[in-house]
PDB file of C-alpha atoms in Angstrom:
ATOM      1  CA  THR A   1     -13.560   3.996  11.385  1.00  0.00           C
ATOM      2  CA  GLN A   2     -12.570   2.383   8.105  1.00  0.00           C
ATOM      3  CA  LEU A   3     -13.212   4.905   5.317  1.00  0.00           C
ATOM      4  CA  LEU A   4     -12.960   2.208   2.667  1.00  0.00           C
ATOM      5  CA  GLU A   5     -14.748  -1.044   3.379  1.00  0.00           C
ATOM      6  CA  GLN A   6     -13.749  -4.108   1.412  1.00  0.00           C
ATOM      7  CA  SER A   7     -15.916  -7.192   1.189  1.00  0.00           C
ATOM      8  CA  PRO A   8     -15.703 -10.012   1.611  1.00  0.00           C
ATOM      9  CA  GLN A   9     -12.713 -10.040   3.948  1.00  0.00           C
ATOM     10  CA  PHE A  10     -11.909 -13.608   2.930  1.00  0.00           C
ATOM     11  CA  LEU A  11     -12.921 -15.736  -0.052  1.00  0.00           C
ATOM     12  CA  SER A  12     -11.899 -19.291  -0.909  1.00  0.00           C
ATOM     13  CA  ILE A  13     -13.202 -20.808  -4.146  1.00  0.00           C
ATOM     14  CA  GLN A  14     -12.390 -23.515  -6.654  1.00  0.00           C
ATOM     15  CA  GLU A  15     -10.394 -22.918  -9.806  1.00  0.00           C
ATOM     16  CA  GLY A  16     -12.636 -21.950 -12.710  1.00  0.00           C
ATOM     17  CA  GLU A  17     -15.276 -20.140 -10.658  1.00  0.00           C
ATOM     18  CA  ASN A  18     -16.136 -16.452 -11.015  1.00  0.00           C
ATOM     19  CA  LEU A  19     -16.010 -13.963  -8.157  1.00  0.00           C
ATOM     20  CA  THR A  20     -16.568 -10.315  -7.340  1.00  0.00           C
ATOM     21  CA  VAL A  21     -15.015  -8.282  -4.545  1.00  0.00           C
ATOM     22  CA  TYR A  22     -16.201  -4.869  -3.467  1.00  0.00           C
ATOM     23  CA  CYS A  23     -14.722  -1.638  -2.208  1.00  0.00           C
ATOM     24  CA  ASN A  24     -17.228   0.815  -0.701  1.00  0.00           C
ATOM     25  CA  SER A  25     -17.079   4.246   0.882  1.00  0.00           C
ATOM     26  CA  SER A  26     -19.277   7.191   1.753  1.00  0.00           C
ATOM     27  CA  SER A  27     -16.512   9.492   0.493  1.00  0.00           C
ATOM     28  CA  VAL A  28     -15.890  10.617  -3.077  1.00  0.00           C
ATOM     29  CA  PHE A  29     -12.469   9.856  -4.536  1.00  0.00           C
ATOM     30  CA  SER A  30     -10.701  11.311  -7.550  1.00  0.00           C
ATOM     31  CA  SER A  31      -9.252   7.899  -8.352  1.00  0.00           C
ATOM     32  CA  LEU A  32      -9.518   4.331  -7.151  1.00  0.00           C
ATOM     33  CA  GLN A  33      -6.530   2.038  -7.313  1.00  0.00           C
ATOM     34  CA  TRP A  34      -6.485  -1.750  -7.033  1.00  0.00           C
ATOM     35  CA  TYR A  35      -3.403  -3.637  -5.879  1.00  0.00           C
ATOM     36  CA  ARG A  36      -2.576  -7.297  -5.379  1.00  0.00           C
ATOM     37  CA  GLN A  37      -0.206  -8.338  -2.630  1.00  0.00           C
ATOM     38  CA  GLU A  38       1.429 -11.720  -2.122  1.00  0.00           C
ATOM     39  CA  PRO A  39       2.735 -12.883   1.281  1.00  0.00           C
ATOM     40  CA  GLY A  40       5.996 -11.202   2.233  1.00  0.00           C
ATOM     41  CA  GLU A  41       5.894  -8.781  -0.697  1.00  0.00           C
ATOM     42  CA  GLY A  42       4.726  -5.217  -1.295  1.00  0.00           C
ATOM     43  CA  PRO A  43       1.467  -4.401  -3.107  1.00  0.00           C
ATOM     44  CA  VAL A  44       1.606  -4.381  -6.900  1.00  0.00           C
ATOM     45  CA  LEU A  45      -0.614  -1.955  -8.795  1.00  0.00           C
ATOM     46  CA  LEU A  46      -3.172  -3.658 -11.038  1.00  0.00           C
ATOM     47  CA  VAL A  47      -5.239  -0.762 -12.308  1.00  0.00           C
ATOM     48  CA  THR A  48      -6.383   2.794 -11.608  1.00  0.00           C
ATOM     49  CA  VAL A  49      -9.880   4.040 -12.453  1.00  0.00           C
ATOM     50  CA  VAL A  50     -10.546   7.762 -12.473  1.00  0.00           C
ATOM     51  CA  THR A  51     -13.904   8.447 -14.177  1.00  0.00           C
ATOM     52  CA  GLY A  52     -17.283   7.647 -12.633  1.00  0.00           C
ATOM     53  CA  GLY A  53     -18.731   4.577 -14.332  1.00  0.00           C
ATOM     54  CA  GLU A  54     -15.384   3.642 -15.860  1.00  0.00           C
ATOM     55  CA  VAL A  55     -14.753  -0.020 -16.653  1.00  0.00           C
ATOM     56  CA  LYS A  56     -11.278  -1.415 -17.231  1.00  0.00           C
ATOM     57  CA  LYS A  57     -10.328  -4.936 -18.207  1.00  0.00           C
ATOM     58  CA  LEU A  58      -7.062  -6.684 -17.513  1.00  0.00           C
ATOM     59  CA  LYS A  59      -7.270 -10.147 -19.066  1.00  0.00           C
ATOM     60  CA  ARG A  60      -9.753 -12.025 -16.817  1.00  0.00           C
ATOM     61  CA  LEU A  61     -10.067  -9.124 -14.352  1.00  0.00           C
ATOM     62  CA  THR A  62     -12.733  -6.439 -14.779  1.00  0.00           C
ATOM     63  CA  PHE A  63     -12.644  -3.305 -12.650  1.00  0.00           C
ATOM     64  CA  GLN A  64     -15.484  -0.827 -12.339  1.00  0.00           C
ATOM     65  CA  PHE A  65     -15.645   2.583 -10.685  1.00  0.00           C
ATOM     66  CA  GLY A  66     -19.070   3.588  -9.377  1.00  0.00           C
ATOM     67  CA  ASP A  67     -20.922   6.442 -11.065  1.00  0.00           C
ATOM     68  CA  ALA A  68     -20.582   8.588  -7.943  1.00  0.00           C
ATOM     69  CA  ARG A  69     -16.885   7.668  -7.517  1.00  0.00           C
ATOM     70  CA  LYS A  70     -17.537   6.268  -4.040  1.00  0.00           C
ATOM     71  CA  ASP A  71     -17.226   2.564  -4.726  1.00  0.00           C
ATOM     72  CA  SER A  72     -15.575   0.031  -6.979  1.00  0.00           C
ATOM     73  CA  SER A  73     -15.706  -3.640  -7.819  1.00  0.00           C
ATOM     74  CA  LEU A  74     -13.290  -6.228  -9.115  1.00  0.00           C
ATOM     75  CA  HIS A  75     -14.669  -9.214 -11.005  1.00  0.00           C
ATOM     76  CA  ILE A  76     -12.500 -12.215 -11.834  1.00  0.00           C
ATOM     77  CA  THR A  77     -13.661 -14.672 -14.467  1.00  0.00           C
ATOM     78  CA  ALA A  78     -12.524 -18.299 -14.396  1.00  0.00           C
ATOM     79  CA  ALA A  79     -10.254 -17.808 -11.393  1.00  0.00           C
ATOM     80  CA  GLN A  80      -6.883 -19.542 -11.398  1.00  0.00           C
ATOM     81  CA  PRO A  81      -4.560 -20.491  -8.505  1.00  0.00           C
ATOM     82  CA  GLY A  82      -2.210 -17.707  -9.654  1.00  0.00           C
ATOM     83  CA  ASP A  83      -4.925 -15.187  -8.722  1.00  0.00           C
ATOM     84  CA  THR A  84      -4.433 -16.066  -5.049  1.00  0.00           C
ATOM     85  CA  GLY A  85      -3.421 -13.054  -2.972  1.00  0.00           C
ATOM     86  CA  LEU A  86      -4.571 -10.075  -0.942  1.00  0.00           C
ATOM     87  CA  TYR A  87      -6.515  -7.598  -3.065  1.00  0.00           C
ATOM     88  CA  LEU A  88      -6.343  -4.035  -1.768  1.00  0.00           C
ATOM     89  CA  CYS A  89      -8.245  -0.988  -2.942  1.00  0.00           C
ATOM     90  CA  ALA A  90      -7.060   2.549  -2.280  1.00  0.00           C
ATOM     91  CA  GLY A  91      -9.018   5.744  -2.856  1.00  0.00           C
ATOM     92  CA  GLY A  92      -7.120   8.853  -3.839  1.00  0.00           C
ATOM     93  CA  ARG A  93      -7.917  12.418  -2.946  1.00  0.00           C
ATOM     94  CA  VAL A  94      -6.066  15.708  -2.897  1.00  0.00           C
ATOM     95  CA  ARG A  95      -5.223  17.000   0.560  1.00  0.00           C
ATOM     96  CA  GLY A  96      -3.243  20.217   0.621  1.00  0.00           C
ATOM     97  CA  SER A  97      -0.111  19.734  -1.460  1.00  0.00           C
ATOM     98  CA  ASN A  98      -0.272  15.969  -1.161  1.00  0.00           C
ATOM     99  CA  TYR A  99      -2.207  13.299  -2.951  1.00  0.00           C
ATOM    100  CA  GLN A 100      -3.552  11.085  -0.157  1.00  0.00           C
ATOM    101  CA  LEU A 101      -4.423   7.407  -0.482  1.00  0.00           C
ATOM    102  CA  ILE A 102      -7.048   5.876   1.795  1.00  0.00           C
ATOM    103  CA  TRP A 103      -6.639   2.110   2.003  1.00  0.00           C
ATOM    104  CA  GLY A 104      -9.100  -0.688   2.552  1.00  0.00           C
ATOM    105  CA  ALA A 105      -8.164  -3.663   4.743  1.00  0.00           C
ATOM    106  CA  GLY A 106      -8.144  -6.004   1.756  1.00  0.00           C
ATOM    107  CA  THR A 107      -9.845  -9.159   0.529  1.00  0.00           C
ATOM    108  CA  LYS A 108      -7.818 -12.325   0.999  1.00  0.00           C
ATOM    109  CA  LEU A 109      -8.513 -14.558  -1.986  1.00  0.00           C
ATOM    110  CA  ILE A 110      -7.564 -18.237  -2.207  1.00  0.00           C
ATOM    111  CA  ILE A 111      -8.135 -20.173  -5.406  1.00  0.00           C
ATOM    112  CA  LYS A 112      -7.984 -23.916  -4.882  1.00  0.00           C
ATOM    113  CA  PRO A 113      -6.790 -26.116  -7.777  1.00  0.00           C
TER     114      PRO A 113
ATOM    115  CA  ASP B   1      15.335   0.210 -13.667  1.00  0.00           C
ATOM    116  CA  THR B   2      15.189  -2.215 -10.742  1.00  0.00           C
ATOM    117  CA  GLY B   3      12.121  -0.717  -9.096  1.00  0.00           C
ATOM    118  CA  VAL B   4      11.898   0.265  -5.437  1.00  0.00           C
ATOM    119  CA  SER B   5      14.480  -1.500  -3.303  1.00  0.00           C
ATOM    120  CA  GLN B   6      14.219  -1.970   0.467  1.00  0.00           C
ATOM    121  CA  ASN B   7      16.846  -3.282   2.867  1.00  0.00           C
ATOM    122  CA  PRO B   8      16.970  -5.358   4.905  1.00  0.00           C
ATOM    123  CA  ARG B   9      14.110  -7.666   3.941  1.00  0.00           C
ATOM    124  CA  HIS B  10      13.853  -9.015   7.460  1.00  0.00           C
ATOM    125  CA  LYS B  11      14.971  -7.672  10.831  1.00  0.00           C
ATOM    126  CA  ILE B  12      14.668  -9.310  14.226  1.00  0.00           C
ATOM    127  CA  THR B  13      15.585  -7.092  17.159  1.00  0.00           C
ATOM    128  CA  LYS B  14      15.280  -7.096  20.913  1.00  0.00           C
ATOM    129  CA  ARG B  15      12.890  -4.694  22.579  1.00  0.00           C
ATOM    130  CA  GLY B  16      14.591  -1.392  23.332  1.00  0.00           C
ATOM    131  CA  GLN B  17      17.073  -1.555  20.463  1.00  0.00           C
ATOM    132  CA  ASN B  18      17.186   0.929  17.594  1.00  0.00           C
ATOM    133  CA  VAL B  19      16.684  -0.154  14.004  1.00  0.00           C
ATOM    134  CA  THR B  20      17.136   1.594  10.653  1.00  0.00           C
ATOM    135  CA  PHE B  21      15.637   0.661   7.315  1.00  0.00           C
ATOM    136  CA  ARG B  22      16.642   1.904   3.890  1.00  0.00           C
ATOM    137  CA  CYS B  23      14.583   2.581   0.767  1.00  0.00           C
ATOM    138  CA  ASP B  24      15.938   3.292  -2.720  1.00  0.00           C
ATOM    139  CA  PRO B  25      13.089   4.588  -4.912  1.00  0.00           C
ATOM    140  CA  ILE B  26      12.845   4.551  -8.687  1.00  0.00           C
ATOM    141  CA  SER B  27      15.449   7.102  -9.753  1.00  0.00           C
ATOM    142  CA  GLU B  28      13.131   9.504 -11.577  1.00  0.00           C
ATOM    143  CA  HIS B  29      10.497   9.481  -8.824  1.00  0.00           C
ATOM    144  CA  ASN B  30      10.726  12.525  -6.578  1.00  0.00           C
ATOM    145  CA  ARG B  31       7.992  11.423  -4.166  1.00  0.00           C
ATOM    146  CA  LEU B  32       8.644   8.783  -1.543  1.00  0.00           C
ATOM    147  CA  TYR B  33       6.244   7.309   0.990  1.00  0.00           C
ATOM    148  CA  TRP B  34       6.621   5.123   4.066  1.00  0.00           C
ATOM    149  CA  TYR B  35       3.811   2.853   5.186  1.00  0.00           C
ATOM    150  CA  ARG B  36       3.385   0.269   7.919  1.00  0.00           C
ATOM    151  CA  GLN B  37       1.251  -2.825   7.475  1.00  0.00           C
ATOM    152  CA  THR B  38       0.149  -5.366  10.065  1.00  0.00           C
ATOM    153  CA  LEU B  39      -1.407  -8.731   9.354  1.00  0.00           C
ATOM    154  CA  GLY B  40      -4.912  -8.523   7.935  1.00  0.00           C
ATOM    155  CA  GLN B  41      -4.779  -4.767   7.414  1.00  0.00           C
ATOM    156  CA  GLY B  42      -4.130  -2.401   4.573  1.00  0.00           C
ATOM    157  CA  PRO B  43      -1.035  -0.161   4.549  1.00  0.00           C
ATOM    158  CA  GLU B  44      -1.054   2.626   7.144  1.00  0.00           C
ATOM    159  CA  PHE B  45       0.525   5.937   6.088  1.00  0.00           C
ATOM    160  CA  LEU B  46       3.566   7.054   8.091  1.00  0.00           C
ATOM    161  CA  THR B  47       5.258   9.867   6.184  1.00  0.00           C
ATOM    162  CA  TYR B  48       5.868  11.391   2.758  1.00  0.00           C
ATOM    163  CA  PHE B  49       8.772  13.183   1.073  1.00  0.00           C
ATOM    164  CA  GLN B  50       8.916  15.344  -2.008  1.00  0.00           C
ATOM    165  CA  ASN B  51      12.576  15.444  -2.937  1.00  0.00           C
ATOM    166  CA  GLU B  52      14.403  15.967   0.370  1.00  0.00           C
ATOM    167  CA  ALA B  53      11.503  17.747   2.097  1.00  0.00           C
ATOM    168  CA  GLN B  54       9.335  15.790   4.525  1.00  0.00           C
ATOM    169  CA  LEU B  55       5.926  17.259   3.708  1.00  0.00           C
ATOM    170  CA  GLU B  56       3.624  15.162   5.827  1.00  0.00           C
ATOM    171  CA  LYS B  57       3.896  12.984   8.875  1.00  0.00           C
ATOM    172  CA  SER B  58       1.118  10.863  10.343  1.00  0.00           C
ATOM    173  CA  ARG B  59      -0.110  11.703  13.828  1.00  0.00           C
ATOM    174  CA  LEU B  60       0.289   7.995  14.487  1.00  0.00           C
ATOM    175  CA  LEU B  61       4.049   8.372  14.141  1.00  0.00           C
ATOM    176  CA  SER B  62       5.479   8.675  17.629  1.00  0.00           C
ATOM    177  CA  ASP B  63       8.636  10.616  18.382  1.00  0.00           C
ATOM    178  CA  ARG B  64      10.525   7.311  18.396  1.00  0.00           C
ATOM    179  CA  PHE B  65      10.163   7.247  14.609  1.00  0.00           C
ATOM    180  CA  SER B  66      12.210   9.465  12.322  1.00  0.00           C
ATOM    181  CA  ALA B  67      12.685   9.480   8.583  1.00  0.00           C
ATOM    182  CA  GLU B  68      15.162  11.261   6.358  1.00  0.00           C
ATOM    183  CA  ARG B  69      15.827  11.706   2.686  1.00  0.00           C
ATOM    184  CA  PRO B  70      18.999  13.787   2.766  1.00  0.00           C
ATOM    185  CA  LYS B  71      19.750  14.146  -0.941  1.00  0.00           C
ATOM    186  CA  GLY B  72      16.304  13.533  -2.339  1.00  0.00           C
ATOM    187  CA  SER B  73      17.236  10.042  -3.418  1.00  0.00           C
ATOM    188  CA  PHE B  74      17.278   7.166  -0.904  1.00  0.00           C
ATOM    189  CA  SER B  75      15.454   7.414   2.413  1.00  0.00           C
ATOM    190  CA  THR B  76      15.950   5.910   5.859  1.00  0.00           C
ATOM    191  CA  LEU B  77      13.386   5.156   8.549  1.00  0.00           C
ATOM    192  CA  GLU B  78      14.705   4.810  12.090  1.00  0.00           C
ATOM    193  CA  ILE B  79      12.818   3.434  15.061  1.00  0.00           C
ATOM    194  CA  GLN B  80      14.356   4.120  18.454  1.00  0.00           C
ATOM    195  CA  ARG B  81      13.712   2.049  21.588  1.00  0.00           C
ATOM    196  CA  THR B  82      11.660  -0.514  19.695  1.00  0.00           C
ATOM    197  CA  GLU B  83       8.541  -1.988  21.290  1.00  0.00           C
ATOM    198  CA  GLN B  84       6.730  -5.224  20.491  1.00  0.00           C
ATOM    199  CA  GLY B  85       3.906  -3.195  18.958  1.00  0.00           C
ATOM    200  CA  ASP B  86       6.345  -1.964  16.305  1.00  0.00           C
ATOM    201  CA  SER B  87       6.429  -5.452  14.788  1.00  0.00           C
ATOM    202  CA  ALA B  88       5.042  -5.040  11.276  1.00  0.00           C
ATOM    203  CA  MET B  89       5.926  -4.865   7.599  1.00  0.00           C
ATOM    204  CA  TYR B  90       7.408  -1.479   6.705  1.00  0.00           C
ATOM    205  CA  LEU B  91       6.725  -0.553   3.104  1.00  0.00           C
ATOM    206  CA  CYS B  92       8.280   2.139   0.948  1.00  0.00           C
ATOM    207  CA  ALA B  93       6.671   3.441  -2.225  1.00  0.00           C
ATOM    208  CA  SER B  94       7.553   6.072  -4.795  1.00  0.00           C
ATOM    209  CA  SER B  95       5.828   8.046  -7.525  1.00  0.00           C
ATOM    210  CA  SER B  96       6.654  10.849  -9.942  1.00  0.00           C
ATOM    211  CA  PRO B  97       4.926  14.248  -9.844  1.00  0.00           C
ATOM    212  CA  GLY B  98       1.292  13.950 -10.820  1.00  0.00           C
ATOM    213  CA  GLN B  99       1.567  10.182 -11.110  1.00  0.00           C
ATOM    214  CA  GLY B 100       0.499   9.410  -7.536  1.00  0.00           C
ATOM    215  CA  HIS B 101      -3.030   9.833  -8.839  1.00  0.00           C
ATOM    216  CA  TYR B 102      -2.415   6.804 -11.016  1.00  0.00           C
ATOM    217  CA  GLY B 103      -0.609   4.568  -8.557  1.00  0.00           C
ATOM    218  CA  TYR B 104       2.473   3.987  -6.486  1.00  0.00           C
ATOM    219  CA  THR B 105       5.330   1.559  -6.975  1.00  0.00           C
ATOM    220  CA  PHE B 106       6.056  -0.338  -3.785  1.00  0.00           C
ATOM    221  CA  GLY B 107       9.167  -2.104  -2.612  1.00  0.00           C
ATOM    222  CA  SER B 108       9.087  -5.609  -1.171  1.00  0.00           C
ATOM    223  CA  GLY B 109       9.095  -4.256   2.356  1.00  0.00           C
ATOM    224  CA  THR B 110      11.094  -4.841   5.520  1.00  0.00           C
ATOM    225  CA  ARG B 111       9.549  -7.282   7.981  1.00  0.00           C
ATOM    226  CA  LEU B 112      10.379  -6.189  11.547  1.00  0.00           C
ATOM    227  CA  THR B 113       9.987  -8.563  14.471  1.00  0.00           C
ATOM    228  CA  VAL B 114      10.590  -7.170  17.966  1.00  0.00           C
ATOM    229  CA  VAL B 115      11.187  -9.870  20.578  1.00  0.00           C
TER     230      VAL B 115
END
């Protein structure tokens, strides 16, 4: 059972279009992290949201944490070919002495020029 | 600071052989994590160190897998008697105390292919 569901699994759009990808769970998280991963490389952290309802912007990327801290969205405005990659969300929660990350399976995004 | 470094980047091995991967975390990070990732999936947690202590190990980690971090700096992950199902990207990440909440820094990974 996937604790964090990402949708869509795959998205291919033209340069200049807008898109939103989603990260949903029935569990509450203390933080939600978004990463982008390119083929053959490790994930690179984009942003962390920690407060319910929080919105963070990173240039053309807007991240939102749900009010109940169970879900998150990533909106990209005027997508560019450089945005192509695998977008992963990870929910954080404390478990014993460790801070545990629960990962989604990712959204594979292709932006066509 | 050069970030998290992993070696080798690629490894091809025959089934039944042993392999060892190395991870050098960011120097001031005392927490180090190993993950495995297969195509189309998110990273799967394997094990976690705080300094030299291995504090958590996934139940998915069979006894063929062992990890060490002898001096609390670099870490090694060894897989004995490799199987084709071990083929995956092995990722290492690090964080400083209290910073895991805000995100991990990953290395570029080691791609293992078992033939």
